[in-house]
CSV table of C-alpha atoms and ligand atoms in Angstrom, one decimal:
chain,number,residue,atom,x,y,z
H,1,MET,CA,103.3,78.6,110.1
H,2,GLY,CA,105.0,75.3,109.0
H,3,ASP,CA,106.6,75.2,105.4
H,4,ARG,CA,103.8,72.6,104.7
H,5,SER,CA,100.6,74.2,106.2
H,6,LEU,CA,101.6,77.4,104.3
H,7,THR,CA,101.9,75.6,101.1
H,8,GLU,CA,98.6,74.1,101.8
H,9,GLU,CA,96.9,77.4,102.6
H,10,ALA,CA,98.2,78.9,99.5
H,11,TRP,CA,96.9,76.1,97.3
H,12,ALA,CA,93.5,76.3,99.1
H,13,ALA,CA,93.4,80.1,98.2
H,14,PHE,CA,94.7,79.3,94.7
H,15,GLU,CA,92.0,76.9,93.8
H,16,LYS,CA,89.5,79.5,94.6
H,17,SER,CA,90.5,81.7,91.8
H,18,ILE,CA,89.8,79.1,89.1
H,19,ILE,CA,86.7,80.2,86.6
H,20,GLU,CA,85.0,77.9,84.5
H,21,TYR,CA,83.3,78.5,81.1
H,22,GLN,CA,80.5,76.2,79.6
H,23,GLY,CA,81.8,73.7,82.8
H,24,GLN,CA,85.2,73.7,81.7
H,25,PRO,CA,88.2,75.5,83.8
H,26,VAL,CA,89.5,78.3,81.5
H,27,GLY,CA,91.7,80.3,83.7
H,28,THR,CA,92.2,82.1,87.1
H,29,ILE,CA,90.8,85.4,88.3
H,30,ALA,CA,93.1,88.4,89.3
H,31,ALA,CA,92.1,88.5,92.8
H,32,CYS,CA,89.6,87.1,95.3
H,33,ASP,CA,89.5,89.9,97.8
H,34,PRO,CA,86.0,90.1,99.7
H,35,ASP,CA,86.7,93.4,100.9
H,36,ILE,CA,87.1,95.7,97.9
H,37,VAL,CA,84.9,96.4,94.9
H,38,ALA,CA,86.4,93.9,92.2
H,39,LEU,CA,86.6,96.7,89.4
H,40,ASN,CA,88.3,94.4,86.8
H,41,TYR,CA,90.0,92.1,89.3
H,42,ASP,CA,87.4,89.5,88.7
H,43,GLN,CA,88.8,89.0,85.2
H,44,CYS,CA,91.2,86.6,83.9
H,45,PHE,CA,94.4,88.5,82.9
H,46,VAL,CA,96.8,86.8,80.2
H,47,ARG,CA,99.7,88.2,82.0
H,48,ASP,CA,98.7,87.2,85.5
H,49,PHE,CA,97.4,83.7,84.3
H,50,PHE,CA,101.0,82.9,83.2
H,51,PRO,CA,102.4,81.6,86.7
H,52,SER,CA,99.1,80.0,87.4
H,53,ALA,CA,99.5,78.2,84.0
H,54,LEU,CA,103.1,76.9,84.8
H,55,LEU,CA,101.6,75.6,88.0
H,56,PHE,CA,99.0,73.8,86.3
H,57,LEU,CA,101.5,72.3,83.8
H,58,ILE,CA,103.9,71.1,86.6
H,59,LYS,CA,101.0,69.6,88.8
H,60,ASN,CA,99.8,67.5,85.5
H,61,ARG,CA,96.7,69.6,84.8
H,62,PRO,CA,97.2,70.8,81.3
H,63,GLU,CA,93.6,70.7,80.1
H,64,ILE,CA,93.0,74.0,82.0
H,65,VAL,CA,96.1,75.5,80.3
H,66,GLN,CA,94.9,74.0,76.9
H,67,ASN,CA,91.4,75.7,77.3
H,68,PHE,CA,92.9,78.9,78.2
H,69,LEU,CA,94.9,78.9,75.0
H,70,GLU,CA,91.9,77.9,72.9
H,71,VAL,CA,89.6,80.4,74.2
H,72,THR,CA,91.9,83.2,73.9
H,73,LEU,CA,92.9,82.3,70.6
H,74,LYS,CA,89.1,82.7,69.8
H,75,LEU,CA,89.2,86.1,71.2
H,76,GLN,CA,92.1,87.5,69.0
H,77,PRO,CA,91.0,89.4,66.1
H,78,LYS,CA,91.7,87.9,62.7
H,79,THR,CA,90.6,90.8,60.5
H,80,GLY,CA,90.2,94.5,60.2
H,81,GLN,CA,93.5,95.8,60.0
H,82,LEU,CA,92.4,99.4,59.1
H,83,ASP,CA,89.5,100.0,61.6
H,84,CYS,CA,90.8,102.1,64.4
H,85,LEU,CA,87.8,101.6,66.3
H,86,LYS,CA,88.5,97.7,66.6
H,87,PRO,CA,91.4,96.1,68.4
H,88,SER,CA,94.1,95.3,65.9
H,89,ARG,CA,94.0,92.2,64.1
H,90,GLY,CA,96.6,89.6,65.7
H,91,LEU,CA,96.1,91.6,69.2
H,92,MET,CA,95.6,89.3,72.5
H,93,PRO,CA,93.4,90.8,75.1
H,94,ALA,CA,94.6,91.9,78.5
H,95,SER,CA,91.8,90.1,80.1
H,96,PHE,CA,88.8,88.4,79.6
H,97,LYS,CA,85.5,87.5,81.7
H,98,ILE,CA,82.8,85.4,81.6
H,99,ALA,CA,79.3,87.1,81.0
H,100,CYS,CA,75.7,85.9,80.5
H,101,GLN,CA,73.2,87.0,78.1
H,102,HIS,CA,69.7,85.3,77.8
H,103,GLY,CA,71.0,82.5,80.2
H,104,GLN,CA,73.8,81.9,77.7
H,105,GLU,CA,77.5,82.4,78.8
H,106,TYR,CA,79.9,84.1,76.6
H,107,LEU,CA,83.6,85.4,77.0
H,108,LYS,CA,83.9,89.4,77.0
H,109,ALA,CA,87.5,90.4,76.1
H,110,ASP,CA,89.1,93.6,77.2
H,111,PHE,CA,91.8,94.7,74.8
H,112,GLY,CA,92.3,98.0,76.5
H,113,ASP,CA,89.1,99.3,75.4
H,114,HIS,CA,87.6,99.4,78.8
H,115,ALA,CA,91.0,99.6,80.8
H,116,ILE,CA,91.9,102.6,82.9
H,117,GLY,CA,93.7,105.1,80.4
H,118,ARG,CA,92.5,102.8,77.4
H,119,VAL,CA,95.9,101.3,77.3
H,120,ALA,CA,96.2,98.1,74.7
H,121,PRO,CA,98.3,95.4,75.9
H,122,ALA,CA,101.5,94.6,73.8
H,123,ASP,CA,102.6,92.0,76.1
H,124,SER,CA,99.5,89.7,76.1
H,125,GLY,CA,100.5,88.0,72.9
H,126,LEU,CA,104.0,87.4,73.9
H,127,TRP,CA,103.0,85.9,77.1
H,128,TRP,CA,100.5,83.7,75.0
H,129,ILE,CA,103.1,82.5,72.9
H,130,LEU,CA,105.5,81.5,75.5
H,131,LEU,CA,102.8,79.9,77.4
H,132,LEU,CA,102.0,77.7,74.2
H,133,ARG,CA,105.7,76.8,74.0
H,134,ALA,CA,105.6,75.8,77.8
H,135,TYR,CA,102.4,73.7,77.3
H,136,VAL,CA,104.1,71.9,74.4
H,137,ILE,CA,107.2,71.2,76.5
H,138,SER,CA,105.4,70.0,79.3
H,139,SER,CA,102.6,67.9,77.9
H,140,GLY,CA,104.5,66.6,74.8
H,141,ASP,CA,101.4,67.3,72.7
H,142,THR,CA,102.5,68.7,69.6
H,143,ASP,CA,98.9,68.4,67.8
H,144,LEU,CA,97.5,71.5,69.4
H,145,VAL,CA,100.4,73.7,68.2
H,146,ARG,CA,100.2,72.2,64.6
H,147,ARG,CA,96.6,73.2,64.1
H,148,GLU,CA,96.2,75.7,61.5
H,149,ASP,CA,94.2,78.0,64.2
H,150,PHE,CA,97.1,78.0,66.4
H,151,GLN,CA,99.7,78.6,63.5
H,152,GLU,CA,97.6,81.5,62.5
H,153,GLY,CA,97.4,82.8,66.0
H,154,ILE,CA,101.3,82.9,66.3
H,155,ARG,CA,101.7,84.4,63.0
H,156,LEU,CA,99.1,87.1,63.7
H,157,ILE,CA,101.0,88.2,66.9
H,158,LEU,CA,104.2,88.2,65.2
H,159,GLU,CA,103.1,90.3,62.4
H,160,LEU,CA,101.8,93.0,64.7
H,161,CYS,CA,105.1,93.3,66.4
H,162,LEU,CA,107.3,92.9,63.2
H,163,VAL,CA,105.6,95.2,61.0
H,164,THR,CA,107.8,98.2,60.1
H,165,ARG,CA,106.5,101.3,61.5
H,166,PHE,CA,108.0,104.7,61.9
H,167,ASP,CA,111.0,103.1,63.4
H,168,MET,CA,114.7,102.1,62.4
H,169,TYR,CA,115.4,100.0,65.4
H,170,PRO,CA,115.1,96.2,65.8
H,171,MET,CA,113.3,96.7,68.9
H,172,VAL,CA,109.4,96.7,69.1
H,173,LEU,CA,107.9,100.3,69.2
H,174,VAL,CA,105.1,100.5,71.8
H,175,PRO,CA,103.0,103.2,73.7
H,176,ASP,CA,103.5,103.8,77.4
H,177,GLY,CA,101.6,101.5,79.8
H,178,ALA,CA,101.4,98.8,77.1
H,179,SER,CA,102.6,95.9,79.6
H,180,MET,CA,102.5,94.9,83.2
H,181,ILE,CA,102.8,98.6,84.0
H,182,ASP,CA,99.6,99.6,82.6
H,183,ARG,CA,99.7,103.3,83.7
H,184,ARG,CA,101.6,106.1,82.2
H,185,MET,CA,105.4,105.8,83.8
H,186,GLY,CA,107.6,107.2,80.8
H,187,LEU,CA,107.7,103.8,79.2
H,188,TYR,CA,106.8,104.8,75.4
H,189,GLY,CA,109.2,103.9,72.8
H,190,HIS,CA,111.2,100.6,73.5
H,191,PRO,CA,110.8,99.8,77.1
H,192,LEU,CA,113.0,96.7,78.2
H,193,ASP,CA,110.1,94.8,79.9
H,194,ILE,CA,108.6,94.5,76.3
H,195,GLN,CA,111.7,94.0,74.5
H,196,SER,CA,112.9,90.9,76.8
H,197,LEU,CA,109.3,89.3,76.3
H,198,PHE,CA,109.8,90.0,72.6
H,199,TYR,CA,113.0,88.2,72.3
H,200,GLY,CA,111.7,85.5,74.4
H,201,ALA,CA,108.4,85.0,72.2
H,202,LEU,CA,110.4,85.3,68.9
H,203,ARG,CA,112.7,82.2,70.1
H,204,ALA,CA,109.6,80.5,71.2
H,205,SER,CA,108.1,81.0,67.7
H,206,MET,CA,111.1,79.2,66.0
H,207,GLU,CA,110.4,76.4,67.8
H,208,LEU,CA,106.5,76.5,67.4
H,209,LEU,CA,106.2,77.4,63.8
H,210,ILE,CA,106.1,74.7,61.2
H,211,PRO,CA,107.2,75.2,57.8
H,212,ILE,CA,104.2,75.4,55.9
H,213,PRO,CA,103.9,77.7,53.0
H,214,GLN,CA,101.8,80.4,54.9
H,215,ASN,CA,104.7,80.5,57.6
H,216,GLN,CA,107.6,81.0,55.0
H,217,THR,CA,107.8,84.9,55.3
H,218,ILE,CA,107.1,85.2,59.0
H,219,ILE,CA,109.7,82.7,59.6
H,220,GLN,CA,112.0,84.6,57.6
H,221,ALA,CA,111.3,87.9,59.3
H,222,VAL,CA,111.7,86.3,62.8
H,223,ARG,CA,115.2,84.9,61.7
H,224,LYS,CA,116.1,88.1,60.3
H,225,ARG,CA,115.2,90.1,63.5
H,226,LEU,CA,116.8,87.8,66.3
H,227,THR,CA,120.5,88.6,65.9
H,228,PRO,CA,120.2,92.6,65.4
H,229,LEU,CA,117.6,92.5,68.4
H,230,LEU,CA,119.9,90.6,70.8
H,231,ASN,CA,123.0,92.6,69.8
H,232,HIS,CA,121.1,95.7,70.1
H,233,LEU,CA,119.8,95.1,73.6
H,234,ARG,CA,123.0,93.5,74.7
H,235,GLU,CA,125.2,96.5,73.6
H,236,HIS,CA,123.0,99.8,73.9
H,237,TYR,CA,120.9,98.7,76.9
H,238,TRP,CA,123.6,97.4,79.0
H,239,ILE,CA,125.1,99.4,82.0
H,240,ASP,CA,127.8,98.5,84.1
H,241,PRO,CA,130.9,100.5,85.5
H,242,GLU,CA,132.9,100.1,82.4
H,243,ARG,CA,129.8,101.0,80.0
H,244,LEU,CA,129.2,104.1,82.4
H,245,ASN,CA,132.4,105.6,81.6
H,246,VAL,CA,132.1,105.0,77.8
H,247,ILE,CA,128.6,106.8,78.0
H,248,TYR,CA,129.9,109.7,80.2
H,249,ARG,CA,132.4,110.5,77.4
H,250,PHE,CA,130.3,110.1,74.7
H,251,ARG,CA,130.5,112.7,71.9
H,252,VAL,CA,127.4,114.1,70.7
H,253,GLU,CA,125.7,115.5,67.6
H,254,GLU,CA,127.6,112.9,65.3
H,255,TYR,CA,126.0,112.3,61.9
H,256,GLY,CA,126.4,109.3,59.9
H,257,GLU,CA,126.0,105.3,60.2
H,258,GLU,CA,129.2,104.3,62.0
H,259,VAL,CA,128.6,106.8,65.0
H,260,LEU,CA,129.2,105.4,68.8
H,261,ASN,CA,126.6,107.6,70.4
H,262,GLN,CA,123.9,106.4,67.9
H,263,PHE,CA,121.1,107.9,70.2
H,264,ASN,CA,122.7,111.1,70.7
H,265,ILE,CA,122.6,110.7,74.5
H,266,TYR,CA,123.7,113.8,76.3
H,267,SER,CA,125.9,113.4,79.6
H,268,ASP,CA,123.7,115.6,81.5
H,269,SER,CA,120.5,113.3,81.3
H,270,ILE,CA,122.3,110.7,83.3
H,271,PRO,CA,122.4,110.5,86.8
H,272,PHE,CA,126.3,109.3,86.6
H,273,TYR,CA,127.5,110.3,90.3
H,274,ARG,CA,124.4,108.3,91.6
H,275,LEU,CA,124.8,105.5,89.3
H,276,ALA,CA,128.6,105.3,89.9
H,277,LYS,CA,128.0,104.8,93.6
H,278,TRP,CA,125.0,102.5,93.2
H,279,ILE,CA,126.3,99.9,90.6
H,280,PRO,CA,128.8,97.8,92.4
H,281,GLU,CA,132.3,96.8,90.3
H,282,ALA,CA,131.0,93.3,89.6
H,283,ALA,CA,127.3,94.1,88.6
H,284,GLY,CA,125.4,95.5,85.8
H,285,TYR,CA,122.0,95.4,84.2
H,286,LEU,CA,119.9,96.3,81.3
H,287,ALA,CA,118.5,99.9,81.2
H,288,GLY,CA,114.7,100.6,81.2
H,289,ASN,CA,114.3,102.2,78.1
H,290,LEU,CA,116.1,103.5,74.9
H,291,GLY,CA,115.3,106.0,72.2
H,292,PRO,CA,116.6,109.5,70.7
H,293,SER,CA,118.4,111.4,73.4
H,294,GLN,CA,117.0,109.1,76.2
H,295,LEU,CA,118.5,106.1,78.1
H,296,ASP,CA,116.1,105.6,81.0
H,297,CYS,CA,118.6,104.3,83.8
H,298,ARG,CA,115.9,102.9,86.1
H,299,PHE,CA,116.2,99.1,86.9
H,300,PHE,CA,113.2,97.1,85.7
H,301,ALA,CA,112.9,93.7,87.2
H,302,ILE,CA,110.6,92.0,84.6
H,303,GLY,CA,112.9,92.8,81.7
H,304,ASN,CA,116.2,92.0,83.4
H,305,LEU,CA,114.8,88.7,84.9
H,306,MET,CA,113.3,87.8,81.6
H,307,ALA,CA,116.5,88.6,79.8
H,308,ILE,CA,118.3,86.1,81.8
H,309,LEU,CA,115.6,83.4,81.6
H,310,ALA,CA,115.7,83.9,77.7
H,311,SER,CA,119.5,84.1,77.4
H,312,LEU,CA,119.0,87.6,75.9
H,313,ALA,CA,121.7,88.5,78.7
H,314,ASP,CA,124.8,86.6,77.9
H,315,GLU,CA,126.3,84.4,80.8
H,316,GLY,CA,128.5,87.2,82.2
H,317,GLN,CA,125.7,89.8,82.2
H,318,SER,CA,123.4,87.3,83.6
H,319,HIS,CA,125.8,87.0,86.7
H,320,LYS,CA,126.2,90.6,86.8
H,321,ILE,CA,122.4,91.3,87.1
H,322,LEU,CA,122.0,88.8,89.9
H,323,ASN,CA,125.4,90.3,91.7
H,324,LEU,CA,123.5,93.6,91.4
H,325,ILE,CA,120.3,92.1,93.3
H,326,GLU,CA,122.6,90.5,95.6
H,327,LEU,CA,124.8,93.3,96.5
H,328,ARG,CA,121.9,95.9,96.4
H,329,TRP,CA,119.6,93.7,98.2
H,330,ASN,CA,118.2,96.5,100.8
H,331,ASP,CA,117.2,98.6,97.5
H,332,LEU,CA,115.7,95.9,95.3
H,333,ILE,CA,114.6,93.2,97.7
H,334,SER,CA,114.7,94.5,101.3
H,335,HIS,CA,111.5,93.4,103.1
H,336,MET,CA,109.7,91.9,100.0
H,337,PRO,CA,110.9,90.3,96.8
H,338,MET,CA,110.9,92.3,94.8
H,339,LYS,CA,111.0,96.2,93.3
H,340,LEU,CA,109.2,96.2,90.1
H,341,CYS,CA,111.4,99.3,89.3
H,342,TYR,CA,114.1,101.2,91.0
H,343,PRO,CA,114.4,104.0,91.8
H,344,ALA,CA,111.0,105.7,92.1
H,345,LEU,CA,110.2,108.9,90.3
H,346,GLU,CA,109.9,111.7,92.9
H,347,ASP,CA,108.9,115.4,92.9
H,348,SER,CA,108.6,117.0,89.5
H,349,ASP,CA,109.8,113.9,87.7
H,350,TRP,CA,106.7,111.8,89.2
H,351,LYS,CA,104.5,115.0,88.2
H,352,THR,CA,105.7,115.2,84.5
H,353,VAL,CA,106.1,111.6,83.9
H,354,THR,CA,103.2,109.9,85.4
H,355,GLY,CA,101.0,112.7,84.9
H,356,ALA,CA,100.7,113.4,88.9
H,357,ASP,CA,99.1,109.9,89.2
H,358,PRO,CA,98.4,109.3,92.8
H,359,LYS,CA,98.2,105.5,92.6
H,360,ASN,CA,101.9,105.6,91.3
H,361,ARG,CA,103.1,108.3,93.7
H,362,PRO,CA,106.6,107.8,94.7
H,363,TRP,CA,107.7,104.1,96.2
H,364,SER,CA,104.0,102.9,95.7
H,365,TYR,CA,102.6,100.3,93.0
H,366,HIS,CA,104.3,100.6,89.7
H,367,ASN,CA,106.6,103.5,91.0
H,368,GLY,CA,109.0,101.7,93.0
H,369,GLY,CA,106.5,99.3,94.8
H,370,SER,CA,107.4,95.8,95.6
H,371,TRP,CA,105.6,92.9,93.9
H,372,PRO,CA,105.5,89.4,95.3
H,373,PHE,CA,104.7,87.8,91.9
H,374,LEU,CA,107.9,88.6,91.0
H,375,LEU,CA,109.2,85.6,93.1
H,376,TRP,CA,108.9,83.1,90.7
H,377,MET,CA,111.0,85.1,88.1
H,378,LEU,CA,113.7,86.0,90.7
H,379,THR,CA,113.7,82.1,91.6
H,380,ALA,CA,114.0,81.1,88.3
H,381,ALA,CA,116.6,83.2,87.0
H,382,ALA,CA,118.8,82.6,90.2
H,383,LYS,CA,118.3,78.7,89.6
H,384,LYS,CA,119.0,79.1,86.0
H,385,MET,CA,122.4,80.5,87.0
H,386,ASP,CA,123.1,78.3,90.0
H,387,ARG,CA,122.6,80.9,92.4
H,388,GLY,CA,120.2,79.0,94.5
H,389,GLU,CA,121.2,81.0,97.8
H,390,LEU,CA,119.5,83.9,96.3
H,391,ALA,CA,116.2,82.2,95.6
H,392,HIS,CA,116.3,80.6,99.0
H,393,HIS,CA,116.8,83.8,100.8
H,394,ALA,CA,114.1,85.6,98.6
H,395,LEU,CA,111.7,82.7,99.6
H,396,ALA,CA,112.4,82.9,103.2
H,397,ILE,CA,111.8,86.8,103.4
H,398,ALA,CA,108.5,86.5,101.5
H,399,GLU,CA,107.4,83.6,103.7
H,400,ARG,CA,107.3,85.8,106.7
H,401,ARG,CA,104.9,87.8,105.5
H,402,LEU,CA,102.6,86.7,102.7
H,403,SER,CA,100.1,84.7,104.5
H,404,HIS,CA,100.0,86.8,107.5
H,405,ASP,CA,99.3,89.9,105.3
H,406,GLN,CA,96.7,87.8,103.1
H,407,TRP,CA,98.7,87.5,99.8
H,408,PRO,CA,98.8,91.1,98.9
H,409,GLU,CA,99.0,92.4,95.2
H,410,TYR,CA,102.0,94.8,96.0
H,411,TYR,CA,103.8,96.6,99.0
H,412,ASP,CA,105.0,100.4,99.3
H,413,GLY,CA,107.7,102.4,100.9
H,414,PRO,CA,111.4,102.4,99.6
H,415,ASP,CA,112.1,99.3,101.6
H,416,GLY,CA,108.7,97.3,100.7
H,417,ARG,CA,107.4,97.4,104.5
H,418,LEU,CA,104.0,98.7,103.9
H,419,ILE,CA,101.0,96.7,102.5
H,420,GLY,CA,100.1,98.7,99.3
H,421,LYS,CA,97.9,101.3,99.9
H,422,GLU,CA,95.3,100.1,97.4
H,423,ALA,CA,96.7,96.6,97.1
H,424,ARG,CA,94.0,93.7,96.5
H,425,LYS,CA,94.2,90.7,99.0
H,426,TYR,CA,94.3,87.2,98.0
H,427,GLN,CA,96.0,88.5,94.8
H,428,THR,CA,96.2,85.1,92.6
H,429,TRP,CA,99.5,85.9,90.9
H,430,THR,CA,101.0,86.5,94.3
H,431,ILE,CA,99.9,83.0,95.5
H,432,ALA,CA,100.6,81.5,92.2
H,433,GLY,CA,104.1,83.2,92.1
H,434,TYR,CA,105.2,81.9,95.7
H,435,LEU,CA,103.8,78.4,94.7
H,436,LEU,CA,105.7,78.3,91.5
H,437,ALA,CA,109.0,79.9,93.1
H,438,LYS,CA,108.7,76.7,95.5
H,439,GLU,CA,108.5,74.2,92.6
H,440,PHE,CA,111.4,75.7,90.8
H,441,VAL,CA,113.5,75.4,94.2
H,442,HIS,CA,112.3,71.9,94.8
H,443,ASP,CA,112.6,70.6,91.1
H,444,PRO,CA,114.8,72.8,88.9
H,445,SER,CA,114.2,70.5,86.0
H,446,HIS,CA,110.7,72.6,85.6
H,447,LEU,CA,112.9,75.7,84.4
H,448,ARG,CA,112.9,74.1,81.2
H,449,LEU,CA,109.2,75.5,80.7
H,450,ILE,CA,110.6,79.0,80.7
H,451,THR,CA,114.2,79.1,79.8
H,452,PHE,CA,116.3,79.2,76.5
H,453,ASP,CA,119.6,78.1,76.0
H,454,SER,CA,122.0,80.4,74.5
H,455,VAL,CA,121.7,78.3,71.3
H,456,PRO,CA,118.5,77.9,69.8
H,457,SER,CA,116.7,74.6,70.5
H,458,VAL,CA,115.0,72.4,67.9
H,459,PRO,CA,111.7,73.2,66.0
H,460,ILE,CA,108.8,71.2,67.0
H,461,SER,CA,108.8,70.2,63.2
H,462,ALA,CA,112.1,68.5,63.4
H,463,GLN,CA,110.8,66.4,66.3
O,501,GLC,C1,97.1,95.9,87.6
O,501,GLC,C2,98.6,95.7,87.1
O,501,GLC,C3,98.5,94.5,85.9
O,501,GLC,C4,97.6,93.5,86.2
O,501,GLC,C5,96.3,93.8,86.8
O,501,GLC,C6,95.7,92.6,87.4
O,501,GLC,O1,96.3,96.4,86.5
O,501,GLC,O2,99.0,96.9,86.7
O,501,GLC,O3,99.8,94.5,85.3
O,501,GLC,O4,97.4,92.7,85.3
O,501,GLC,O5,96.5,94.6,87.8
O,501,GLC,O6,96.4,91.9,88.4
């Protein structure tokens, strides 16, 4: 199929996913697969809508993004801090749908209270803040974000993340399954995917919060958190051959403030020989999770790509992450960009860590499956670092299959050759991710919607 007709086909499928509320477009549903029971795929997910929203902004259709931001803001609970039966104050829903009662349309949100496993989304609010920033940059409309309800919305999301809990680190503490990976996968504590988004959202908030008296405390708190968070992630999550050598020879059972092995990581818990073979000399990446006696050495795509986009990884680290993708192409990309996490948990690890979850059996779905929606993040990260050839190569691979396979949600197998066992077809973020990747390649100036410089940018209040 020609380049043009492929794009046209994708656009036609994408338009079908738009949903309306009271006559106005407000979002896109997760999938339009006519052959499978919808379950909750007929809902608009906040994280899934993100690439759709960037596309709408790029195509000069900001109204739908504005409508989405407004309706989701209304769904965010503003009270009820101590009631465990209600979603927490400040939480943004994972998804919402349009329901009808007595002929009246209303919005029904899912904060995890209906979701499989009852997982509450920690990422929704962070994506929401990043989207609000993209909307302001693209449309130039600063009136919306200056509104008191929007300032309050940002504040409440941040309060939920910044509150001190049973934790002594600058990272945000979350339960397992609290993000895109919404099933048990050993991601309780401080998973990278959330930390990268958290960093991006803090950077965005510094641009979006205006210096009104109600914001003073939260602005101070964000300012205080940014540098320790950045240093902590860059130092303690980073793995490359040099760092591997340091960790290999770590002393253990050290007590006190100045120790090197702060997390008391035991050498035997880390697959050194496999990693020493796998990580090329010029490559590196941020580890998947970190906690007491735990350094999860799996590679997670969202966290690493977001770290490049948000300048959480420094310039050298960003190139090393892309080097890893380039030099370990067969493992991380192979027949479909790209692996959500690598490698898969197998055998007894799969049993104990996932709870023997058949959907997440080795090399399927979240556990080592390949997700085409990641194409937009990969393309954006590659273009940001001037590594266009990576973006082109990945796009060319995806183009060979996506339309033929009817835009699946994910692929299975160590090489991403099989269409996901339970994958939905016509998955909206697969389609939007592809179209968005094309836009970034065509005109890299759109990257400003999602990237951050290494030095903080000007707040809207100073514009
Ligand atoms: C699955 C994914 C989740 C996504 C949803 C809708 O539950 O794990 O990340 O948002 O499907 O596509």
